[in-house]
mmCIF file of C-alpha atoms in Angstrom:
data_model
loop_
_atom_site.group_PDB
_atom_site.id
_atom_site.type_symbol
_atom_site.label_atom_id
_atom_site.label_comp_id
_atom_site.label_asym_id
_atom_site.label_seq_id
_atom_site.Cartn_x
_atom_site.Cartn_y
_atom_site.Cartn_z
ATOM 1 C CA MET A 733 -35.481 104.770 -30.261
ATOM 2 C CA THR A 734 -36.829 106.314 -27.624
ATOM 3 C CA GLY A 735 -34.832 107.362 -24.421
ATOM 4 C CA SER A 736 -31.375 105.746 -25.784
ATOM 5 C CA ALA A 737 -29.325 105.549 -29.099
ATOM 6 C CA MET A 738 -28.993 103.098 -31.112
ATOM 7 C CA ILE A 739 -26.566 100.349 -30.632
ATOM 8 C CA GLY A 740 -24.650 97.659 -32.696
ATOM 9 C CA ARG A 741 -25.002 94.293 -32.935
ATOM 10 C CA ARG A 742 -21.536 93.729 -31.234
ATOM 11 C CA GLY A 743 -23.711 95.756 -28.294
ATOM 12 C CA ILE A 744 -26.967 93.831 -28.227
ATOM 13 C CA LEU A 745 -24.793 90.345 -27.790
ATOM 14 C CA LYS A 746 -22.636 92.098 -24.850
ATOM 15 C CA ALA A 747 -25.968 93.008 -23.445
ATOM 16 C CA ALA A 748 -27.920 89.738 -24.314
ATOM 17 C CA GLY A 749 -25.184 87.674 -22.248
ATOM 18 C CA ALA A 750 -25.452 90.182 -19.274
ATOM 19 C CA ALA A 751 -28.806 88.939 -18.910
ATOM 20 C CA THR A 752 -29.149 85.497 -20.661
ATOM 21 C CA ALA A 753 -27.342 82.144 -21.234
ATOM 22 C CA LEU A 754 -27.744 82.497 -24.974
ATOM 23 C CA ALA A 755 -27.981 85.117 -27.706
ATOM 24 C CA VAL A 756 -28.214 83.904 -31.484
ATOM 25 C CA PRO A 757 -27.646 86.434 -34.541
ATOM 26 C CA MET A 758 -30.453 88.495 -35.904
ATOM 27 C CA ILE A 759 -33.142 86.546 -37.511
ATOM 28 C CA ASN A 760 -35.260 89.714 -38.898
ATOM 29 C CA ARG A 761 -35.451 93.384 -38.470
ATOM 30 C CA GLY A 762 -33.598 93.563 -35.170
ATOM 31 C CA TYR A 763 -35.136 91.280 -33.563
ATOM 32 C CA TYR A 764 -33.138 88.344 -31.442
ATOM 33 C CA ARG A 765 -33.606 84.458 -30.073
ATOM 34 C CA LEU A 766 -32.899 84.301 -26.674
ATOM 35 C CA GLY A 767 -32.369 81.352 -24.080
ATOM 36 C CA ALA A 768 -33.141 77.766 -24.375
ATOM 37 C CA ALA A 769 -36.688 77.827 -25.755
ATOM 38 C CA GLN A 770 -35.326 80.211 -28.345
ATOM 39 C CA ARG A 771 -38.320 83.386 -27.940
ATOM 40 C CA THR A 772 -37.517 86.468 -30.134
ATOM 41 C CA TYR A 773 -37.261 89.725 -28.402
ATOM 42 C CA SER A 774 -36.217 93.127 -30.011
ATOM 43 C CA ALA A 775 -32.598 94.639 -30.004
ATOM 44 C CA ARG A 776 -34.287 97.537 -27.577
ATOM 45 C CA ALA A 777 -35.597 94.844 -25.319
ATOM 46 C CA ILE A 778 -32.390 93.141 -24.779
ATOM 47 C CA GLU A 779 -30.607 95.989 -24.255
ATOM 48 C CA ILE A 780 -32.433 97.374 -21.557
ATOM 49 C CA VAL A 781 -33.073 94.237 -19.731
ATOM 50 C CA GLY A 782 -29.390 93.420 -19.871
ATOM 51 C CA ARG A 783 -27.941 96.620 -18.481
ATOM 52 C CA SER A 784 -30.921 97.378 -15.970
ATOM 53 C CA MET A 785 -31.168 95.950 -11.994
ATOM 54 C CA VAL A 786 -33.816 93.731 -12.400
ATOM 55 C CA ILE A 787 -35.358 92.788 -9.238
ATOM 56 C CA ASP A 788 -38.533 90.955 -8.523
ATOM 57 C CA MET A 789 -39.758 91.953 -5.251
ATOM 58 C CA LEU A 790 -41.614 88.265 -4.416
ATOM 59 C CA ALA A 791 -40.173 85.510 -6.188
ATOM 60 C CA VAL A 792 -39.325 81.853 -4.859
ATOM 61 C CA PRO A 793 -36.281 79.680 -6.405
ATOM 62 C CA LYS A 794 -39.116 76.888 -6.892
ATOM 63 C CA ILE A 795 -42.700 76.452 -6.051
ATOM 64 C CA ASP A 796 -42.326 73.100 -4.183
ATOM 65 C CA PHE A 797 -43.482 72.211 -1.224
ATOM 66 C CA ARG A 798 -40.913 68.976 -0.434
ATOM 67 C CA PRO A 799 -37.820 69.321 1.459
ATOM 68 C CA GLN A 800 -35.805 67.995 -1.156
ATOM 69 C CA VAL A 801 -36.105 71.330 -3.173
ATOM 70 C CA TYR A 802 -33.549 73.179 -1.125
ATOM 71 C CA ALA A 803 -31.978 69.941 0.071
ATOM 72 C CA ASN A 804 -30.653 69.642 -3.379
ATOM 73 C CA PRO A 805 -28.268 71.641 -5.842
ATOM 74 C CA LEU A 806 -29.850 73.374 -8.837
ATOM 75 C CA SER A 807 -29.694 70.948 -12.342
ATOM 76 C CA GLU A 808 -27.928 72.325 -15.066
ATOM 77 C CA GLU A 809 -31.138 73.311 -17.068
ATOM 78 C CA GLN A 810 -32.526 75.286 -13.714
ATOM 79 C CA LYS A 811 -29.204 77.032 -13.732
ATOM 80 C CA ALA A 812 -29.512 77.794 -17.295
ATOM 81 C CA GLU A 813 -32.767 79.145 -16.547
ATOM 82 C CA PHE A 814 -31.926 81.625 -13.936
ATOM 83 C CA ARG A 815 -28.869 82.835 -15.714
ATOM 84 C CA ALA A 816 -31.236 83.717 -18.603
ATOM 85 C CA SER A 817 -33.923 85.391 -16.988
ATOM 86 C CA GLY A 818 -32.425 88.436 -16.453
ATOM 87 C CA LEU A 819 -32.920 88.555 -12.624
ATOM 88 C CA THR A 820 -30.449 90.553 -10.418
ATOM 89 C CA GLY A 821 -32.478 90.196 -7.409
ATOM 90 C CA MET A 822 -35.466 87.904 -5.826
ATOM 91 C CA HIS A 823 -37.374 88.496 -2.379
ATOM 92 C CA ASN A 824 -37.940 84.732 -1.396
ATOM 93 C CA ALA A 825 -40.410 84.949 1.442
ATOM 94 C CA VAL A 826 -43.241 82.828 2.258
ATOM 95 C CA GLY A 827 -46.171 82.739 4.458
ATOM 96 C CA ILE A 828 -45.979 81.227 7.642
ATOM 97 C CA GLY A 829 -48.049 81.344 10.838
ATOM 98 C CA GLY A 830 -49.175 79.795 14.001
ATOM 99 C CA PRO A 831 -47.454 78.828 17.165
ATOM 100 C CA ASN A 832 -44.282 77.439 15.598
ATOM 101 C CA SER A 833 -43.910 80.438 13.308
ATOM 102 C CA ARG A 834 -40.696 81.348 15.186
ATOM 103 C CA ALA A 835 -38.968 77.740 15.093
ATOM 104 C CA ASP A 836 -40.482 77.749 11.719
ATOM 105 C CA ALA A 837 -38.871 81.391 10.208
ATOM 106 C CA VAL A 838 -35.269 80.264 11.503
ATOM 107 C CA GLU A 839 -35.739 76.809 9.521
ATOM 108 C CA PHE A 840 -36.746 78.840 6.132
ATOM 109 C CA LEU A 841 -33.796 81.473 6.650
ATOM 110 C CA ALA A 842 -31.544 78.315 7.264
ATOM 111 C CA ALA A 843 -32.551 76.338 4.729
ATOM 112 C CA TRP A 844 -32.790 78.773 2.081
ATOM 113 C CA GLN A 845 -29.632 80.449 2.746
ATOM 114 C CA GLY A 846 -27.672 77.576 2.864
ATOM 115 C CA PHE A 847 -29.328 76.556 -0.785
ATOM 116 C CA ALA A 848 -28.112 79.707 -2.117
ATOM 117 C CA GLY A 849 -24.578 78.980 -0.902
ATOM 118 C CA ARG A 850 -24.616 75.498 -2.223
ATOM 119 C CA ASN A 851 -25.579 77.260 -5.496
ATOM 120 C CA SER A 852 -23.244 80.350 -5.636
ATOM 121 C CA ASP A 853 -22.353 80.026 -8.921
ATOM 122 C CA VAL A 854 -26.248 81.313 -9.232
ATOM 123 C CA PHE A 855 -27.085 82.900 -6.341
ATOM 124 C CA SER A 856 -25.251 85.439 -4.291
ATOM 125 C CA LEU A 857 -27.112 86.407 -0.523
ATOM 126 C CA VAL A 858 -28.112 90.335 0.044
ATOM 127 C CA GLY A 859 -27.870 92.234 3.051
ATOM 128 C CA VAL A 860 -26.921 95.340 1.842
ATOM 129 C CA ILE A 861 -27.835 97.578 -1.281
ATOM 130 C CA GLY A 862 -24.460 97.321 -2.341
ATOM 131 C CA ASP A 863 -24.551 93.367 -2.630
ATOM 132 C CA LEU A 864 -27.386 93.488 -5.477
ATOM 133 C CA THR A 865 -24.850 95.824 -7.302
ATOM 134 C CA ARG A 866 -22.299 93.393 -6.975
ATOM 135 C CA ALA A 867 -24.697 90.285 -8.143
ATOM 136 C CA LYS A 868 -25.456 92.630 -11.191
ATOM 137 C CA ARG A 869 -21.559 92.933 -12.040
ATOM 138 C CA GLU A 870 -20.981 89.014 -11.099
ATOM 139 C CA ARG A 871 -24.348 88.044 -13.353
ATOM 140 C CA LYS A 872 -25.719 86.273 -10.171
ATOM 141 C CA VAL A 873 -28.845 86.505 -8.723
ATOM 142 C CA GLY A 874 -29.232 88.378 -5.551
ATOM 143 C CA MET A 875 -31.321 86.405 -2.916
ATOM 144 C CA ILE A 876 -33.033 88.654 -0.678
ATOM 145 C CA MET A 877 -34.490 86.862 2.493
ATOM 146 C CA GLY A 878 -37.891 87.725 3.444
ATOM 147 C CA LEU A 879 -41.443 86.363 5.297
ATOM 148 C CA GLN A 880 -44.871 87.095 4.308
ATOM 149 C CA ASN A 881 -45.752 87.557 7.988
ATOM 150 C CA ALA A 882 -44.724 88.766 11.108
ATOM 151 C CA ASP A 883 -45.875 85.819 13.623
ATOM 152 C CA GLN A 884 -41.827 84.902 14.247
ATOM 153 C CA PHE A 885 -41.825 88.083 16.272
ATOM 154 C CA ASP A 886 -42.574 86.820 19.533
ATOM 155 C CA ARG A 887 -41.315 90.032 21.198
ATOM 156 C CA VAL A 888 -40.451 93.227 19.662
ATOM 157 C CA SER A 889 -36.444 92.217 20.528
ATOM 158 C CA ASP A 890 -37.180 89.698 17.765
ATOM 159 C CA VAL A 891 -36.953 91.966 14.635
ATOM 160 C CA LYS A 892 -33.106 92.610 15.535
ATOM 161 C CA PHE A 893 -32.722 89.185 16.368
ATOM 162 C CA PHE A 894 -34.154 88.062 12.645
ATOM 163 C CA TYR A 895 -32.392 91.201 11.162
ATOM 164 C CA GLU A 896 -29.403 89.276 12.238
ATOM 165 C CA LEU A 897 -30.110 86.501 10.773
ATOM 166 C CA GLY A 898 -30.869 87.661 7.495
ATOM 167 C CA LEU A 899 -34.205 88.790 7.056
ATOM 168 C CA ARG A 900 -34.454 91.745 5.269
ATOM 169 C CA CYS A 901 -38.253 92.475 4.300
ATOM 170 C CA ALA A 902 -41.464 90.941 6.392
ATOM 171 C CA GLN A 903 -44.942 91.401 6.009
ATOM 172 C CA LEU A 904 -46.652 92.732 8.749
ATOM 173 C CA THR A 905 -49.755 89.836 8.642
ATOM 174 C CA TYR A 906 -50.395 87.146 5.921
ATOM 175 C CA ASN A 907 -54.119 86.781 5.214
ATOM 176 C CA SER A 908 -55.431 86.345 8.616
ATOM 177 C CA GLN A 909 -55.626 88.444 11.872
ATOM 178 C CA ASN A 910 -52.578 88.649 14.580
ATOM 179 C CA ARG A 911 -51.125 90.264 17.015
ATOM 180 C CA ILE A 912 -49.890 93.419 14.879
ATOM 181 C CA GLY A 913 -52.729 93.725 12.880
ATOM 182 C CA THR A 914 -55.391 92.024 10.150
ATOM 183 C CA GLY A 915 -54.987 90.182 7.131
ATOM 184 C CA SER A 916 -56.673 90.901 3.788
ATOM 185 C CA THR A 917 -59.169 87.947 3.596
ATOM 186 C CA GLU A 918 -60.524 88.615 7.817
ATOM 187 C CA ARG A 919 -64.303 89.790 7.987
ATOM 188 C CA VAL A 920 -63.197 92.428 10.337
ATOM 189 C CA ASP A 921 -60.157 94.392 9.917
ATOM 190 C CA SER A 922 -59.313 95.985 13.408
ATOM 191 C CA GLY A 923 -56.091 98.144 11.855
ATOM 192 C CA ILE A 924 -52.876 98.039 13.597
ATOM 193 C CA SER A 925 -52.512 97.053 17.284
ATOM 194 C CA ASP A 926 -50.500 98.681 20.205
ATOM 195 C CA TYR A 927 -47.804 95.681 19.657
ATOM 196 C CA GLY A 928 -47.933 96.549 15.694
ATOM 197 C CA VAL A 929 -46.787 100.274 16.014
ATOM 198 C CA ALA A 930 -43.670 99.037 18.417
ATOM 199 C CA ILE A 931 -42.590 96.494 15.802
ATOM 200 C CA ILE A 932 -43.363 99.115 12.941
ATOM 201 C CA LYS A 933 -40.319 101.100 14.877
ATOM 202 C CA ALA A 934 -38.431 97.977 15.579
ATOM 203 C CA MET A 935 -38.525 97.699 11.828
ATOM 204 C CA ASN A 936 -37.558 100.977 10.996
ATOM 205 C CA ASP A 937 -34.779 100.971 13.578
ATOM 206 C CA VAL A 938 -33.038 98.258 12.320
ATOM 207 C CA GLY A 939 -33.698 98.695 8.349
ATOM 208 C CA MET A 940 -36.069 96.103 7.717
ATOM 209 C CA LEU A 941 -38.321 96.669 4.560
ATOM 210 C CA ILE A 942 -42.159 96.543 5.922
ATOM 211 C CA ASP A 943 -44.534 94.951 3.327
ATOM 212 C CA VAL A 944 -48.309 94.833 3.760
ATOM 213 C CA SER A 945 -49.154 93.173 0.545
ATOM 214 C CA HIS A 946 -51.821 90.446 2.005
ATOM 215 C CA SER A 947 -53.017 93.259 5.087
ATOM 216 C CA GLY A 948 -56.437 94.074 4.995
ATOM 217 C CA ASP A 949 -57.560 97.835 4.480
ATOM 218 C CA ARG A 950 -57.289 99.258 7.429
ATOM 219 C CA THR A 951 -54.208 97.379 8.771
ATOM 220 C CA THR A 952 -52.639 98.631 5.573
ATOM 221 C CA LEU A 953 -53.725 102.198 5.591
ATOM 222 C CA ASP A 954 -52.462 102.365 9.505
ATOM 223 C CA ALA A 955 -49.062 100.954 8.546
ATOM 224 C CA ILE A 956 -48.551 103.500 5.932
ATOM 225 C CA GLU A 957 -49.813 106.081 8.502
ATOM 226 C CA VAL A 958 -47.550 104.941 11.453
ATOM 227 C CA SER A 959 -44.584 104.525 9.939
ATOM 228 C CA PRO A 960 -42.199 107.513 9.596
ATOM 229 C CA ARG A 961 -40.529 105.997 6.767
ATOM 230 C CA PRO A 962 -41.584 104.401 3.442
ATOM 231 C CA ILE A 963 -42.615 101.216 3.092
ATOM 232 C CA ALA A 964 -43.630 98.371 0.390
ATOM 233 C CA ILE A 965 -46.262 96.796 -1.327
ATOM 234 C CA THR A 966 -44.137 93.882 -2.699
ATOM 235 C CA HIS A 967 -46.769 92.153 -4.471
ATOM 236 C CA SER A 968 -50.322 93.276 -4.882
ATOM 237 C CA ASN A 969 -52.517 94.622 -7.670
ATOM 238 C CA CYS A 970 -54.902 97.536 -8.337
ATOM 239 C CA ARG A 971 -58.711 97.096 -6.780
ATOM 240 C CA ALA A 972 -59.716 99.953 -9.295
ATOM 241 C CA LEU A 973 -59.324 97.158 -12.126
ATOM 242 C CA ASN A 974 -60.127 94.112 -10.332
ATOM 243 C CA THR A 975 -62.449 93.933 -7.008
ATOM 244 C CA HIS A 976 -60.334 91.298 -5.266
ATOM 245 C CA PRO A 977 -59.754 91.372 -1.454
ATOM 246 C CA ARG A 978 -55.721 91.041 -1.738
ATOM 247 C CA ASN A 979 -56.159 93.977 -4.253
ATOM 248 C CA LYS A 980 -55.151 97.837 -3.107
ATOM 249 C CA THR A 981 -57.438 100.978 -3.593
ATOM 250 C CA ASP A 982 -56.582 104.093 -5.029
ATOM 251 C CA GLU A 983 -56.385 105.474 -1.843
ATOM 252 C CA MET A 984 -53.553 103.144 -0.258
ATOM 253 C CA ILE A 985 -51.985 103.500 -3.538
ATOM 254 C CA THR A 986 -51.479 107.234 -3.573
ATOM 255 C CA LYS A 987 -50.808 107.329 0.348
ATOM 256 C CA LEU A 988 -47.813 104.801 -0.292
ATOM 257 C CA ALA A 989 -46.342 106.541 -2.940
ATOM 258 C CA ALA A 990 -46.994 109.825 -1.017
ATOM 259 C CA LYS A 991 -44.234 108.782 1.491
ATOM 260 C CA GLY A 992 -42.161 107.456 -1.166
ATOM 261 C CA GLY A 993 -43.106 103.777 -0.885
ATOM 262 C CA VAL A 994 -43.460 101.110 -3.772
ATOM 263 C CA MET A 995 -45.941 98.792 -4.889
ATOM 264 C CA GLY A 996 -45.269 95.435 -6.883
ATOM 265 C CA ILE A 997 -47.623 94.154 -9.394
ATOM 266 C CA THR A 998 -48.022 90.373 -9.245
ATOM 267 C CA GLY A 999 -48.479 88.054 -12.202
ATOM 268 C CA VAL A 1000 -51.235 85.676 -10.408
ATOM 269 C CA ARG A 1001 -54.421 85.635 -12.898
ATOM 270 C CA ASN A 1002 -56.871 85.828 -10.514
ATOM 271 C CA PHE A 1003 -55.745 88.999 -8.983
ATOM 272 C CA VAL A 1004 -54.753 90.829 -12.151
ATOM 273 C CA SER A 1005 -58.045 89.989 -13.690
ATOM 274 C CA LYS A 1006 -61.655 88.681 -13.387
ATOM 275 C CA THR A 1007 -61.965 88.206 -17.040
ATOM 276 C CA GLU A 1008 -60.571 86.011 -19.672
ATOM 277 C CA PRO A 1009 -58.382 86.197 -21.712
ATOM 278 C CA THR A 1010 -55.828 87.406 -18.734
ATOM 279 C CA GLY A 1011 -52.859 88.276 -20.644
ATOM 280 C CA ILE A 1012 -49.529 90.643 -20.300
ATOM 281 C CA ALA A 1013 -51.538 93.444 -21.159
ATOM 282 C CA ALA A 1014 -53.748 93.076 -18.318
ATOM 283 C CA TYR A 1015 -50.969 92.792 -16.137
ATOM 284 C CA VAL A 1016 -49.385 95.865 -17.784
ATOM 285 C CA ASP A 1017 -52.573 97.668 -17.325
ATOM 286 C CA HIS A 1018 -52.077 97.597 -13.471
ATOM 287 C CA ILE A 1019 -48.208 98.744 -13.912
ATOM 288 C CA GLU A 1020 -49.883 101.692 -15.743
ATOM 289 C CA HIS A 1021 -52.596 102.563 -13.303
ATOM 290 C CA VAL A 1022 -50.258 103.138 -10.744
ATOM 291 C CA ALA A 1023 -47.859 105.406 -12.685
ATOM 292 C CA LYS A 1024 -50.793 107.585 -13.918
ATOM 293 C CA LEU A 1025 -52.208 107.257 -10.155
ATOM 294 C CA THR A 1026 -48.847 108.478 -8.532
ATOM 295 C CA ALA A 1027 -45.822 108.343 -10.534
ATOM 296 C CA ILE A 1028 -43.565 105.412 -12.278
ATOM 297 C CA GLU A 1029 -41.190 106.206 -9.394
ATOM 298 C CA HIS A 1030 -43.733 104.252 -7.471
ATOM 299 C CA VAL A 1031 -44.513 101.146 -9.219
ATOM 300 C CA ALA A 1032 -42.350 97.716 -9.871
ATOM 301 C CA ILE A 1033 -42.502 94.024 -10.068
ATOM 302 C CA GLY A 1034 -43.518 91.116 -7.772
ATOM 303 C CA THR A 1035 -44.459 88.461 -9.584
ATOM 304 C CA ASP A 1036 -45.216 86.142 -6.454
ATOM 305 C CA SER A 1037 -44.198 83.164 -8.550
ATOM 306 C CA ASP A 1038 -41.343 81.191 -9.431
ATOM 307 C CA LEU A 1039 -39.673 81.639 -12.735
ATOM 308 C CA ASN A 1040 -42.310 79.268 -14.632
ATOM 309 C CA GLY A 1041 -45.315 79.708 -12.585
ATOM 310 C CA TYR A 1042 -48.109 77.822 -10.773
ATOM 311 C CA ASP A 1043 -49.346 76.120 -13.433
ATOM 312 C CA ASP A 1044 -46.376 73.731 -14.058
ATOM 313 C CA MET A 1045 -46.822 72.377 -10.713
ATOM 314 C CA PRO A 1046 -47.542 68.946 -10.043
ATOM 315 C CA ALA A 1047 -51.327 68.181 -9.701
ATOM 316 C CA ASP A 1048 -51.511 67.095 -5.984
ATOM 317 C CA GLN A 1049 -49.144 70.281 -5.100
ATOM 318 C CA ASN A 1050 -51.467 72.376 -7.073
ATOM 319 C CA GLN A 1051 -54.551 71.241 -5.237
ATOM 320 C CA MET A 1052 -52.657 71.480 -1.759
ATOM 321 C CA LEU A 1053 -51.945 75.071 -2.742
ATOM 322 C CA ARG A 1054 -55.480 75.988 -3.835
ATOM 323 C CA ARG A 1055 -56.889 74.414 -0.450
ATOM 324 C CA ALA A 1056 -54.935 76.694 1.304
ATOM 325 C CA TYR A 1057 -56.796 79.922 0.911
ATOM 326 C CA LYS A 1058 -60.599 80.688 1.439
ATOM 327 C CA GLU A 1059 -62.931 80.976 -1.418
ATOM 328 C CA SER A 1060 -62.573 84.671 -1.568
ATOM 329 C CA TYR A 1061 -59.126 84.107 -3.564
ATOM 330 C CA ALA A 1062 -61.596 83.078 -6.611
ATOM 331 C CA PHE A 1063 -58.811 80.657 -8.414
ATOM 332 C CA ARG A 1064 -59.790 79.480 -12.046
ATOM 333 C CA GLU A 1065 -58.479 76.876 -14.109
ATOM 334 C CA LYS A 1066 -55.081 78.600 -14.438
ATOM 335 C CA ILE A 1067 -52.960 80.562 -11.840
ATOM 336 C CA ASP A 1068 -50.454 82.056 -14.229
ATOM 337 C CA VAL A 1069 -51.033 85.157 -17.009
ATOM 338 C CA ASP A 1070 -50.704 84.178 -20.663
ATOM 339 C CA GLY A 1071 -47.376 84.974 -21.641
ATOM 340 C CA PHE A 1072 -45.822 86.098 -18.433
ATOM 341 C CA ASP A 1073 -45.279 82.438 -17.304
ATOM 342 C CA HIS A 1074 -41.688 81.380 -18.343
ATOM 343 C CA PRO A 1075 -38.137 82.670 -17.341
ATOM 344 C CA LEU A 1076 -37.387 85.338 -19.983
ATOM 345 C CA ARG A 1077 -40.842 86.979 -18.820
ATOM 346 C CA PHE A 1078 -39.142 90.575 -18.113
ATOM 347 C CA PHE A 1079 -38.310 90.828 -21.732
ATOM 348 C CA ASP A 1080 -41.834 90.202 -22.788
ATOM 349 C CA LEU A 1081 -42.327 93.147 -19.652
ATOM 350 C CA ALA A 1082 -39.999 95.201 -21.368
ATOM 351 C CA GLU A 1083 -41.681 94.417 -24.987
ATOM 352 C CA GLU A 1084 -45.126 95.506 -23.611
ATOM 353 C CA LEU A 1085 -43.820 98.750 -22.163
ATOM 354 C CA ILE A 1086 -41.733 99.557 -25.301
ATOM 355 C CA ARG A 1087 -45.024 98.915 -27.422
ATOM 356 C CA ARG A 1088 -46.836 101.377 -24.903
ATOM 357 C CA ARG A 1089 -43.939 104.007 -25.701
ATOM 358 C CA HIS A 1090 -42.171 104.248 -22.338
ATOM 359 C CA THR A 1091 -39.057 105.433 -22.149
ATOM 360 C CA ASP A 1092 -35.985 103.208 -21.418
ATOM 361 C CA ALA A 1093 -35.743 104.836 -18.302
ATOM 362 C CA ASP A 1094 -38.788 104.135 -17.181
ATOM 363 C CA ILE A 1095 -38.755 100.748 -17.971
ATOM 364 C CA ALA A 1096 -36.086 100.415 -16.200
ATOM 365 C CA LEU A 1097 -37.461 101.876 -13.181
ATOM 366 C CA VAL A 1098 -40.182 99.449 -13.433
ATOM 367 C CA LEU A 1099 -37.925 96.383 -13.873
ATOM 368 C CA GLY A 1100 -35.836 96.936 -10.539
ATOM 369 C CA GLY A 1101 -34.721 100.958 -10.324
ATOM 370 C CA ASN A 1102 -37.804 101.663 -8.238
ATOM 371 C CA TRP A 1103 -37.128 98.775 -5.712
ATOM 372 C CA ALA A 1104 -33.419 99.783 -5.751
ATOM 373 C CA ARG A 1105 -34.132 103.200 -4.217
ATOM 374 C CA LEU A 1106 -36.471 102.010 -1.792
ATOM 375 C CA LEU A 1107 -34.173 99.269 -0.765
ATOM 376 C CA GLY A 1108 -30.922 101.377 -0.543
ATOM 377 C CA GLU A 1109 -33.271 103.996 1.634
ATOM 378 C CA THR A 1110 -34.253 101.678 4.096
ATOM 379 C CA TRP A 1111 -31.340 99.095 4.681
ATOM 380 C CA LYS A 1112 -28.624 99.850 6.907
#
């Protein structure tokens, strides 16, 4: 077995218990059923996920626009899904914008940190890297609070204000132009403004992770150059494999990695591929592209969804979401990647990486080790 010694059945079930709510005996040749859905995984995949820090740097608890989602506690079924998922940490962030952004940001942080507190048997809040280590030890999901825009920073001093409220990661822009820079679906990209330079400095000073996932090309490159410390592309894909405006060029990826940054790969179907079928193999193609272009230490996960994906949303909410984006997003009938749209998807990812002969150590880096390194270097 590449990268690790074989372990016995007792060790497999112990590892499975660290990542899942249910593991049943071996069914054939070293494969085990996990979770309520009774999906089947190899002993090696279960062991890797069980001992790794698994961090999804763009994941919301539930894709649902109704306030009662964060007002009500999780059901027992939902709790079981989180416990089975193998997740150690999730970056809970949404896109905001407009004149009420500051108030909306405060409300978002209050609502979801309150949600984590009301479901403290499943979640724990993350402020420093040690909180993720504790979440792993306690078999909880550490919630990292973020925002997919920086419109909430009315003034430079607001960076510290929001950091003290729990904000640990912020995108410089969403898809549109703001005072800092330009989003990926704008016609003209003016790059980082003077105000944006000041915001980048303030974010580095307090220890808030800078994210350029939705930023335009010039804004992305400017941010990488302006920031003296490494930044992140928490959830995007490779334009070399799919020419979508939300995807990043090889130049951006290379320069990000050269300064120590990390790129998370999304499971959004129209970002992953323009052709069908679009399955987990196509998703892993993006991981391998970044790894070959730079090194395995600079690629990770940012699924950009909840545990069950977009295609399970109520029809009216699905349509609401689609209408919120320009035609250049090119949504297809399905939004999720086949085989990567369920709570145990990180085990599927481990299996695909095993199939492609990646070592256990490298798989652990992709699952979350790379994010843990970057967050540890960024947060204070």
